[in-house]
Amino acid sequence: MRDAPASTGDPVVDSGWRALDLPTAAALQPGEALARLQAAPTGLSDADARRRLEAVGRNTLLAHGVRPLSVLARQLRNPLLILLVAAALTSFFVGEGTDGAIILAIMALSIGLGFFNEYRAEQAVEALHARLRHMALVQRDGETTRIDVVDLVPGDVVHLSVGDVVPADVRLLEADGLECDEAVLTGEALGRDKQAEPVAVHDSPLDLPSCAFMGTVVRGGSGTGVVVRTGALTAFGAIALRLGDRQPETAFQRGLRDFSLLLVRVTTVLATSILVINIALGRSILESTLFALAIAVGLTPQLLPAIVTISLSSGAHNLARQSVVVKRLVSIEDLGNIEVFFTDKTGTLTTGEITFAAALGLSGAADDAVLRAGVLCNESSVADGPAVGGTLLDRALLDAPAAAAAGAAGATRLAIRPFDYQRRLSSVLVAEAGAAPRVIVKGAPEIVLERCAGPPASAQRVLDEQFAAGARVVAVATRPAAAGQTSLADADERDLALAGFLVFSDPQKPGAGEALERLARLEVEVKVITGDNDRVAEKVCRDLGLPVRGTLTGTQLAGLDDAGLAAALPVTTIFARVTPEQKSQIIRAQRHAGRTVGFLGDGVNDAIALHDADVGISVDGATDVAKDAADIVLLEKQLGILAGGVAEGRRIFANTMKYVLMGTSSNFGNMFSAGGASFFLSFLPMLPTQILLNNLLYDASEMTIPTDNVDEERLLRPAHWNTGFIRRFMLVFGPVSSLFDFVTFGVMLWVFDAGPTLFRSGWFVESLATQSLVVFAIRTQRVPFLRSRPSLPLLISTLLVVAVGILIPYSPVAHTLGFTALPATFLAVLLAMVVVYLVLVDIVKRRFYRVPVTGPPVARPLSRRQRRIVHRASRWSTRHGARRRPAATRG
């Protein structure tokens, strides 16, 4: 089969092609636009493209990569650090240079600890980011090839088909039923019809029917266009750059923010009260201020951002080893919260390696005429390698040896009506040697049969047999063309004569059954949304052991209102032959029922649902728009990988919560004790520098929490942020910690008759030991060590920090830090108190967890259009330091 020939050329390049803007190009004839851009229908040569790339820079909007200064800036963003710097400077000013130096040294160590771990984590994430590439189909040196979208330049000729994200601002040269979704630019849900004919008058810069805009999605038809503007000079680029790299807040981030606000309130009340009371008691204003600041620092989980980043990057690295690329780190934790998971069938439950099996006539016998009609009505093309373009079934047909044997020699395609997900049909007008022109229609069997005049009963029997066997089936029908006909319309796809069926096989994917079992153990309910036939989907699910409680077709779904769909969801496992809008409707209804929803899709018809899900998941071979909408991309489409991702997300959340609960129990209790003791002691129970040192050592011991083991039962169900639960934990375990602090105070005052220095030394060691070692009790609901063992790094770091704390009063720097050596009998008493403390915490823990965890669910804030813009803009990204658009060309 052949199309109209294209001219060739390799024009001489000068800077004139850079002056053309999109509105001007829209008013030119296609040939004139090519001439102004000094391009040809066959595209640019590689040498020409390189010169242009050097002149205008890469087609990028965002930069990714690790910037040390940005990581350092995040460490310095804590407002408490500003106050501590002021306190240190004040200490120098009043002659307390030692205190000032100690404060600055501790601050530097804390900042360095956070910077080192976050920087290392971001380097690991950057390595993952580089694995994702976004490609465009272009003409280079007269050949059709795929290149990275960031390498496009003005003058490149690009091909557009259903599911593509337009890679740059393009002047259309050809448009066959082309329709673009421009909601990302205009907010309008309706698609816009496109044409190659020039438009001289337009209402706005976005009202250009002869152009396609970067970032918009090809919703129907196909087309070819020449690139006019790239990068920041495009309409989409201007919007994306205004938004920057801001992402909408996830449920996890919302919970983290609520927790931070809780701590801010507690810290403000406690630190302010301590400051006011100490000043009222007649103590030094400077000393009281430093003490209150130190209490505030001690209450603040300064390393929580680093703990979260390390946990997430570690999880992302673990998932990367399983071929999962996380586009947004926080999505890992949301992945762990999935309760209902919707997936398509092809490539997930089946191999997705669709192969052509047979062309059957109406009686069920092999029929070469049906095969030839299928080859002629095909949007894919074959050059030297596998078929490209078109649908998955189109490519599978052309790649089959039988297709080459059937041949399309002597046929000329006069017109085409490309496939779209609304009609579920494609049609072609062909002229064949020795025969009258005819229209060939190919598509979903039930749609084609509805448009055929009197199909025989044997055809339905053949179709039922193939569905029962789990085969994919495409129906083929024809009709004579009208005299002189040169185009196709909806009427040409009716009053057809059924020719037969094209049968494709898609076997079950090895390991899919085991993956479904694992998801079931993780209490993730799996449901299937497919555009395939309901009987085929039911057979595949039952063969894999997925219980099918009910099936709902797109036709049945169309008859349900919101209440009806809500009632049907709990008893429905398969949704078959659904439209893109219905997929989105199902996802929204499931989320409205209060369940956290994940969705795996890879087609253009999945994009809306991917945006609507709490966690959108796609695959590397998916359509552009599907990958852009997704939060997570699977380099291999395996359900087993996804099950591992769910468990990884829950593991990360569990470990993050360990640090949070540590900070709101023993840490809070110790700081409360320090404030309380200052009211009845004639001296401060611990110097500000000692509190800061205590906090630094404690935080250092907790840096290994992301490596900790997680009990199996913590992975079996989703977990969510619950500020009420955290507050209750703080109010229960904080007083337990304070109780032992006050016991220590009594021991130091009445047993050892301690003065200020000995008192501070004893309490420093006791507070550090209790608040560090309690992690072994808090990290699990089981009996520590006997039924739940910590990770080796956590065990070593915790014991090491406690040992350092004990040794400091005996070290050469003890006097400088305000410490003195402790009597040996105190260490024996300390050991006994720590053992009793940990036993008491374990007893209280058992009673605490008997009370059911309740609280309002975290809201899911959505900014749908901004989320689409930011997600989609990420495809035009380059590493920091890579050459971007020169400043001279930005205007």
PDB file of C-alpha atoms in Angstrom, residues 311 314 377 542 802:
ATOM      1  CA  SER A 311      13.486   6.503  53.827  1.00  0.00           C
ATOM      2  CA  SER A 314      16.068   4.082  50.046  1.00  0.00           C
ATOM      3  CA  CYS A 377      -7.174  -1.085   7.131  1.00  0.00           C
ATOM      4  CA  ARG A 542     -10.889 -17.055  36.877  1.00  0.00           C
ATOM      5  CA  VAL A 802      24.434   5.798  74.591  1.00  0.00           C
TER       6      VAL A 802
END
